[in-house]
Each structure stands twice: as C-alpha cells, then as structure tokens.
Short mmCIF file of C-alpha atoms in Angstrom, two decimals:
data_model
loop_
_atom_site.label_atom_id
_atom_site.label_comp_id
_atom_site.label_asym_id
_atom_site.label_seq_id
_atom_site.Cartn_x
_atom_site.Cartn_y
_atom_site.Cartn_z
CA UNK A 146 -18.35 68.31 2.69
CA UNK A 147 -16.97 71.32 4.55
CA UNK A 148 -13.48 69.50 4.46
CA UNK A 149 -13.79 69.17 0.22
CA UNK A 150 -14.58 72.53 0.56
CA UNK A 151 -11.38 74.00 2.02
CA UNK A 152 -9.34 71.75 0.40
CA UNK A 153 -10.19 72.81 -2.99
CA UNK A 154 -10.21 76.59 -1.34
CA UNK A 155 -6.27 75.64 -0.85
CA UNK A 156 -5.26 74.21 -3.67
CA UNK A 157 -6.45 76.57 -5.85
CA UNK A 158 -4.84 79.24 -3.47
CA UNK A 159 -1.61 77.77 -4.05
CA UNK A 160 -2.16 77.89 -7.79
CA UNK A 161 -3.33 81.77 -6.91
CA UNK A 162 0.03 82.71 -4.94
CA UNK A 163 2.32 81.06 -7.65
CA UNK A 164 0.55 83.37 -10.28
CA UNK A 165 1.15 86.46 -7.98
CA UNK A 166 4.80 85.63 -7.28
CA UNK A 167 6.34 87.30 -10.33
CA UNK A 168 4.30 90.29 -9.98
CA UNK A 169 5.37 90.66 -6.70
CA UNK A 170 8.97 89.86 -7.87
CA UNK A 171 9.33 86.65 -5.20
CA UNK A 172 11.54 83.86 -5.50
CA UNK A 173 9.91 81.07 -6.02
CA UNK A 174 12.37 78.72 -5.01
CA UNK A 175 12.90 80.37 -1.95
CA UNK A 176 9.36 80.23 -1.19
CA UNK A 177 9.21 76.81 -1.53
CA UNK A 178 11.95 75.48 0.64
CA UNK A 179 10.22 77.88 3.44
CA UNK A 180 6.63 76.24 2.22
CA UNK A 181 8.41 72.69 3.77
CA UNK A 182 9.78 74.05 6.75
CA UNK A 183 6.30 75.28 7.51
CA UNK A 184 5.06 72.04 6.39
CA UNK A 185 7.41 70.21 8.95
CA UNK A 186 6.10 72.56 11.88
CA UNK A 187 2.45 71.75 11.14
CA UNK A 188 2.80 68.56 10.42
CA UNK A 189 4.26 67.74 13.78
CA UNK A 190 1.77 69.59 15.10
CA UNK A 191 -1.39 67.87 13.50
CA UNK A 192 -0.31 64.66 12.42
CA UNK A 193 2.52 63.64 15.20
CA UNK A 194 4.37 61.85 13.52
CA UNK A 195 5.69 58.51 15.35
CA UNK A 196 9.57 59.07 15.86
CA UNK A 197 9.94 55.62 17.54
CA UNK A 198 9.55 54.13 14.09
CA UNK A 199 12.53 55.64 12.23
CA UNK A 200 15.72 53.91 11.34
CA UNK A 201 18.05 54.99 8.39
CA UNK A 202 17.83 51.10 7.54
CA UNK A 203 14.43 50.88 6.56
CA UNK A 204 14.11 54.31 5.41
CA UNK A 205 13.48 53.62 1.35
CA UNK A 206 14.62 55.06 -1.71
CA UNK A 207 11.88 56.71 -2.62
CA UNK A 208 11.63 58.89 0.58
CA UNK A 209 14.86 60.84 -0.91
CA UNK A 210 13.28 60.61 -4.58
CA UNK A 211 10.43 62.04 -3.51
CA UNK A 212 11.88 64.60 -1.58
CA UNK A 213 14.01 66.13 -4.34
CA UNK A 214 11.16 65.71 -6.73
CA UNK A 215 8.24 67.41 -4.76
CA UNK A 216 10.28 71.07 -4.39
CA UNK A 217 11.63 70.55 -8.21
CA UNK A 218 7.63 70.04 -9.22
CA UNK A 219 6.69 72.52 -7.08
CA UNK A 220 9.02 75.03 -8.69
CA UNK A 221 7.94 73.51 -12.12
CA UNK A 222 4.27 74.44 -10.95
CA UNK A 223 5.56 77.82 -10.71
CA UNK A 224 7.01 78.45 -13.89
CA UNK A 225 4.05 76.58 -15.79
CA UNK A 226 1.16 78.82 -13.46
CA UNK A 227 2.94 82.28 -15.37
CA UNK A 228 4.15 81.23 -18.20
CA UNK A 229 1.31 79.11 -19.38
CA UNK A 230 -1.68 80.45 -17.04
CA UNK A 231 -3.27 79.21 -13.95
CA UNK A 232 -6.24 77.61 -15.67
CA UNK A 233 -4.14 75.23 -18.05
CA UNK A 234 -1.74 74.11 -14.97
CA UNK A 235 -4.69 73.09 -13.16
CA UNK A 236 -6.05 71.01 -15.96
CA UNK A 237 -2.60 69.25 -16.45
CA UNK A 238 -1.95 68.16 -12.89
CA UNK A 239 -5.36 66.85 -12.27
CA UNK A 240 -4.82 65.14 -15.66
CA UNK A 241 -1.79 63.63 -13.55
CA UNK A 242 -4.07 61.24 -12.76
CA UNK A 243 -3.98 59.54 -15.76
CA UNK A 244 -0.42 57.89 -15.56
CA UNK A 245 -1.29 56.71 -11.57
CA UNK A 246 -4.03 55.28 -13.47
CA UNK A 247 -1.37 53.44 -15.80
CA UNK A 248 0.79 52.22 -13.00
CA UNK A 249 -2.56 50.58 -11.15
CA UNK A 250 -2.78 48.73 -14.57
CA UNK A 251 0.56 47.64 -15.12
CA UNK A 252 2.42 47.75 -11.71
CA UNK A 253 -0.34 47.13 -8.95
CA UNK A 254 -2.43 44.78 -11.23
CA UNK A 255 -5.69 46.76 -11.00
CA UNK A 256 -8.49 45.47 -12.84
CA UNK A 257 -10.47 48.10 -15.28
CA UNK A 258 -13.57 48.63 -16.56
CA UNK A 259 -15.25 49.78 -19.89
CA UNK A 260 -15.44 53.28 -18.39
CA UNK A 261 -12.45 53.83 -17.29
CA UNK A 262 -10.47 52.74 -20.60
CA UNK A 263 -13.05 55.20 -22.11
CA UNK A 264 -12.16 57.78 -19.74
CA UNK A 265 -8.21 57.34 -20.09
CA UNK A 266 -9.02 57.91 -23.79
CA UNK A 267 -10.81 60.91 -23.21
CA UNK A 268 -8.26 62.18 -20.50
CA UNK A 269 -5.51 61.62 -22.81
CA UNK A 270 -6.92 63.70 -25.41
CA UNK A 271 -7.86 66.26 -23.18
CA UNK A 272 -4.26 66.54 -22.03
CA UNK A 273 -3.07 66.93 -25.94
CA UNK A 274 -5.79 69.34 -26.24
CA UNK A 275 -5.02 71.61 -22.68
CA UNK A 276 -1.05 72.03 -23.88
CA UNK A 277 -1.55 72.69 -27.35
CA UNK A 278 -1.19 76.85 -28.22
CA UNK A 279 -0.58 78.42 -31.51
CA UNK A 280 2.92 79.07 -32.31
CA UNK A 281 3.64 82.97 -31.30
CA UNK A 282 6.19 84.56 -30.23
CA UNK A 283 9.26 83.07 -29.72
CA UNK A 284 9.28 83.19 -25.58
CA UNK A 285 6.10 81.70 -25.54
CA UNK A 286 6.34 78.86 -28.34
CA UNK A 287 7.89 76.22 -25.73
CA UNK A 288 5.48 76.69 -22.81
CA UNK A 289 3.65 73.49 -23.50
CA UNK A 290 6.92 71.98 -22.25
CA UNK A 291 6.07 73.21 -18.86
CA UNK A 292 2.09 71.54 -18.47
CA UNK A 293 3.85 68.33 -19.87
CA UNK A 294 6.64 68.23 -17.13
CA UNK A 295 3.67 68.99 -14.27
CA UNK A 296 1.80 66.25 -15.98
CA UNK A 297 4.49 63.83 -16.08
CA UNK A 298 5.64 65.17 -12.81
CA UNK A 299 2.65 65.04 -10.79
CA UNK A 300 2.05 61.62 -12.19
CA UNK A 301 5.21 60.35 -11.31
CA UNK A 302 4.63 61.85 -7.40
CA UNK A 303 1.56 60.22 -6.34
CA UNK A 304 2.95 56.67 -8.26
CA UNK A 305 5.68 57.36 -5.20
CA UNK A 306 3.21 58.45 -2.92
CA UNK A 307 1.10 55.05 -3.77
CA UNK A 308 4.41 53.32 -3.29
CA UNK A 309 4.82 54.91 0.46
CA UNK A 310 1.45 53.70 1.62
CA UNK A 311 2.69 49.95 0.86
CA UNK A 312 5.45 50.43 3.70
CA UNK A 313 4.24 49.11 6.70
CA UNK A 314 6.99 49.46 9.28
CA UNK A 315 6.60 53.29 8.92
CA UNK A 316 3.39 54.72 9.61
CA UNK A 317 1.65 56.75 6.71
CA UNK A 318 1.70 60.05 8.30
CA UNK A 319 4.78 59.32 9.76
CA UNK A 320 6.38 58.84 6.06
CA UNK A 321 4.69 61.98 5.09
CA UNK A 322 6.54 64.00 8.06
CA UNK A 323 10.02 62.48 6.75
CA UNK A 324 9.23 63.15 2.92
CA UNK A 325 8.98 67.00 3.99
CA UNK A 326 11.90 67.17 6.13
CA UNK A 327 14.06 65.74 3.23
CA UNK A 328 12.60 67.87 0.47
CA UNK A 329 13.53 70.93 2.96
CA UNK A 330 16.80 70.10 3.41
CA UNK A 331 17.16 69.47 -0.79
CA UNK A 332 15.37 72.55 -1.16
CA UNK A 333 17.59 74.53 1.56
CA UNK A 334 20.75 73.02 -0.30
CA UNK A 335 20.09 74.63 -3.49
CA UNK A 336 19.63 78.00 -2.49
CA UNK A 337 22.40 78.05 -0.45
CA UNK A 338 24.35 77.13 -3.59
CA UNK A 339 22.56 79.48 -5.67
CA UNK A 340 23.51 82.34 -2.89
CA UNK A 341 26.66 81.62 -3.25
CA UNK A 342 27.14 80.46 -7.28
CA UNK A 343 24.91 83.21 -8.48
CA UNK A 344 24.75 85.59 -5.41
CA UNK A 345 21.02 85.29 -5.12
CA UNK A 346 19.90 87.18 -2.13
CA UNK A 347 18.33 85.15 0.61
CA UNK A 348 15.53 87.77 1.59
CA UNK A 349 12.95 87.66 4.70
CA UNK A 350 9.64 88.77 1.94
CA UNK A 351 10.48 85.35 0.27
CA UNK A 352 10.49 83.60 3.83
CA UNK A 353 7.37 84.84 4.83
CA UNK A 354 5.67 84.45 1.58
CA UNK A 355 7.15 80.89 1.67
CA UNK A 356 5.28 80.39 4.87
CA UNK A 357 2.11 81.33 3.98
CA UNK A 358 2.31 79.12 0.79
CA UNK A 359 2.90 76.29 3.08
CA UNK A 360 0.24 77.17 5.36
CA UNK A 361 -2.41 76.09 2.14
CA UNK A 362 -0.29 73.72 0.84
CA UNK A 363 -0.15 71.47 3.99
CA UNK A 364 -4.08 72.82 4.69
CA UNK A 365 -4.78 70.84 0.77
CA UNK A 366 -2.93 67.87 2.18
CA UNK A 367 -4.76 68.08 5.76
CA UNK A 368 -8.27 68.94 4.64
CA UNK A 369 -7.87 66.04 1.84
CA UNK A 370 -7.13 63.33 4.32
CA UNK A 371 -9.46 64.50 6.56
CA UNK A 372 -12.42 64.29 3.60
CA UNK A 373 -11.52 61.35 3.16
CA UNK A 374 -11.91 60.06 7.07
CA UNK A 375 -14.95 61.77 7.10
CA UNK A 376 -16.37 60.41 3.58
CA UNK A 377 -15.32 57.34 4.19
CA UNK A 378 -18.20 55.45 2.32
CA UNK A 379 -17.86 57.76 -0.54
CA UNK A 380 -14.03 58.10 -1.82
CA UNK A 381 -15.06 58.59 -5.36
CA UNK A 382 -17.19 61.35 -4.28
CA UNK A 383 -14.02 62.84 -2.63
CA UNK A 384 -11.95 62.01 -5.67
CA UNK A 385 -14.21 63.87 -8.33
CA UNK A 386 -14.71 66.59 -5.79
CA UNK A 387 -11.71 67.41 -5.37
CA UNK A 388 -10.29 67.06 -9.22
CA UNK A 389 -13.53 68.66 -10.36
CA UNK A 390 -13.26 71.24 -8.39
CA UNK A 391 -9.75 72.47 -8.85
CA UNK A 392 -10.18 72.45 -12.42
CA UNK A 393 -13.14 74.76 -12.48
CA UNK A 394 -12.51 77.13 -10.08
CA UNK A 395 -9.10 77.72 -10.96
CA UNK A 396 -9.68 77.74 -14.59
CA UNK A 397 -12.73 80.72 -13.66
CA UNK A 398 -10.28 82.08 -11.69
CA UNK A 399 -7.69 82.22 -14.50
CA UNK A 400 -9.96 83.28 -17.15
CA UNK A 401 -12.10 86.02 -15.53
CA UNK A 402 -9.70 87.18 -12.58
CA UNK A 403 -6.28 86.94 -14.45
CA UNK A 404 -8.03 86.95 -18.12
CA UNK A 405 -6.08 83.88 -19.21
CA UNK A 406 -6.60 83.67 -23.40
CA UNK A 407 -7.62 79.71 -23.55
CA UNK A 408 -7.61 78.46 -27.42
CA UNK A 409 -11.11 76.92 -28.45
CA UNK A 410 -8.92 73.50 -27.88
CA UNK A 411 -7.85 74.89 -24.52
CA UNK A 412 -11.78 74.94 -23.64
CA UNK A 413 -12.68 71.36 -25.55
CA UNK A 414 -9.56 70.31 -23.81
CA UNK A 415 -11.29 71.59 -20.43
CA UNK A 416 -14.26 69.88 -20.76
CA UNK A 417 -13.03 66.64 -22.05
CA UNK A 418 -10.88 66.40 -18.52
CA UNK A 419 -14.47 66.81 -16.67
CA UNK A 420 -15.53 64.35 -18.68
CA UNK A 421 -12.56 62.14 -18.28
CA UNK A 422 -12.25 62.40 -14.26
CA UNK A 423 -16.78 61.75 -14.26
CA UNK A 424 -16.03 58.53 -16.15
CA UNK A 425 -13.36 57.39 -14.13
CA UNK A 426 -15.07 58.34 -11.02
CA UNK A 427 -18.42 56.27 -12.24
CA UNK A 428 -16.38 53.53 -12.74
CA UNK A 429 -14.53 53.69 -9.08
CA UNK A 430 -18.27 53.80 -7.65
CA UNK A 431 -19.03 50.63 -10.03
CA UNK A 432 -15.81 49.10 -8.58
CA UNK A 433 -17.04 49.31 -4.28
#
C-alpha cells in the first residue's frame, strides 16, 4: 500500500509544480525536456534497461510517436493545470481511461460487462460535465479545449503504451528507457529552435526545476509498477487506487490550496468520474 501511496503523492506533485510554474515565471517546455533527461538517468539506474536488445530494425513506430507525443502532452498538461485549474486536469486525464477502454473493445477484442458499459456511460458524462464552464471572459472561453486535448491525449498515450507491452523482442522496461531518450531528444530539438527562432533564453532555474519535475514524474511511473509487483493479486485495487486517488487529492488540493472556482457541473462532473472508475473497477474484479 505504501507504494499506492507515493505514487499518488507524485502524481499529484507533478500536477502541483505545473500549477506553480507560471507563478514562478518557468518555462515549461524547458522543464520538461530536463524532466526526460532526468528520467533517462534514473531509469538506467532503477530499471537497467537491457542494451543487448536494441536494433534500429525492430525499433517500432510508435517508440518515435510516443516520444514526440509524451513532451507535447506533457506541455499540454501544463497549459490545461493554469489555465483551467489543477482539479479539472486531474479529472480529465484519469477520465483518459475511457478511450483505452474503447480500444480494448474494438482493437484488442476485450470482452465487457454490464458494469463497465454502465460505467463508460457515466465516465463519458462526467467528462462533458468536468470541461464544461460558463462563457466569461474572452481569454478564458476556450479553456475546455485544453482538458479535451489531455483527455484525448492521455488516451491516445497509454493505447501506445498498451501497444509497447505487445513487443516481445524488446523488454518492457527496456522500451520504456528508449521512449524517454527519444522524447528528450524531440523535446531538446524544439527548444533549441525556439532559442534560436524566438530567442528564448535557455536558463539553469528551468533546468533544475526540470529535474525535480522528473524526479516525481519517473517516482509516479516507478512507485506504480512497483504497486503493481507488490499487489499482484489485486490490480483493480491498484487501478482504483491510483485513479481515485489522484482525482481527490488533487481536486482538494485545487479547491482549498489554490481555491479553484468548480461549477456545480464541475462537482457532479467530479463525482460521476468516482463513480465511473468504482464501476469499472467492480467489473475488472468480476473479470479475475
């Protein structure tokens, strides 16, 4: 339990720094092609990686799709935690898991159950309900954009992600290691062309806060696997856990620490994706 623990701690720390980052006027981007280098170091350190088993002829498409899409979500994340608040982001990318449901259904021929038809229902209302805000001013009237491309973005990742654990001449963690190295270099590339096309300033605050963002974000990853390992009897339990989790403590932390304004369909919207993730979870444990 101690691992659910501290990788619920992380994730919603990430969500945390991402809010603080325009306060503290850091680049985001910057920060996250740092957060993969750091990534890459512990990585090799903690999972090492098997080296033997890389070739550039087996290496698949979707290593380089997912490493241009994880820094251009990440950045997304970003955006979406200030413009739209921490609490809402947190509901739409645990909400994410509604289209990996879709692609168990359709592309990996999973069978489903009452419950969790009922709970892709509910989830999907709950996700209509999370992005929906009045119409105010005019900087804020497109937000909802934002929670639908970490939705759709999210989604899309761990579909890849579900993809990568098929291939069996790479090992897992091995495939992991790769995915991070590419997404650095991807990441890397574009600042160096926004240094020189828009003279951004590559600065050392932005390296350092980059580092510590990567220090949670690989601890999520790390502490996630290892629940898993050590729950191994219980992976629903992990799953709700962990999406559970997330969504309340980083909405409380959004609402009472940051005092995020939620709409009274922001808060149905809330509880419908606790409802949502329960069902499906109930109907994972009926599955074993």
């Amino acid at each position: 339990m101690i691992y659910l623990v501290l990788s619920i701690s992380c994730s919603v720390i990430v969500g945390v720094l991402l809010k603080l980052a325009k306060r503290y006027q850091i680049n985001i981007m910057q920060a996250v092609t740092w957060n993969y280098l750091f990534a890459i170091v512990l990585s090799a350190f903690f999972f090492k990686p098997d080296f033997s088993t890389l070739n550039l002829t087996i290496i698949s498409p979707i290593y380089v799709l997912l490493g241009i899409l994880l820094p251009a979500i990440f950045l997304i994340q970003g955006i979406s935690v200030q413009q739209t608040g921490l609490a809402r982001t947190d509901i739409a990318q645990r909400l994410s898991l509604f289209i990996s449901l879709c692609a168990a259904y359709f592309l990996f021929n999973e069978s489903f159950g009452r419950l969790k038809y009922v709970g892709l229902i509910i989830g999907f209302t709950a996700i209509i309900f999370t992005i929906y805000r009045k119409s105010g001013s005019s900087s804020s009237k497109h937000t909802w954009w934002y929670l639908l491309l970490v939705f759709v973005g999210f989604g899309a990742i761990d579909v890849l992600f579900k993809l990568v654990s098929q291939i069996t001449v790479i090992p897992y963690i091995t495939s992991l290691f790769l995915i991070f190295c590419i997404a650095f270099v991807f990441s890397l590339l574009y600042i160096f062309y926004l240094a020189i096309t828009k003279k951004t300033k590559i600065q050392f605050i932005n390296f350092v806060c980059g580092c510590i963002l990567g220090f949670f974000n690989f601890g999520n990853i790390l502490f996630y696997l290892k629940a898993h390992r050590a729950m191994s009897d219980q992976p629903s339990t992990v799953f709700a856990a962990m999406n559970i989790g997330v969504i309340i403590i980083g909405s409380l932390i959004g609402i009472v620490i940051f005092k995020e304004r939620l709409s009274k369909l922001n808060y149905i919207g809330l509880i419908l994706a606790l409802i949502a993730i329960l069902l499906i979870t109930i109907s994972k444990l009926h599955a074993i």
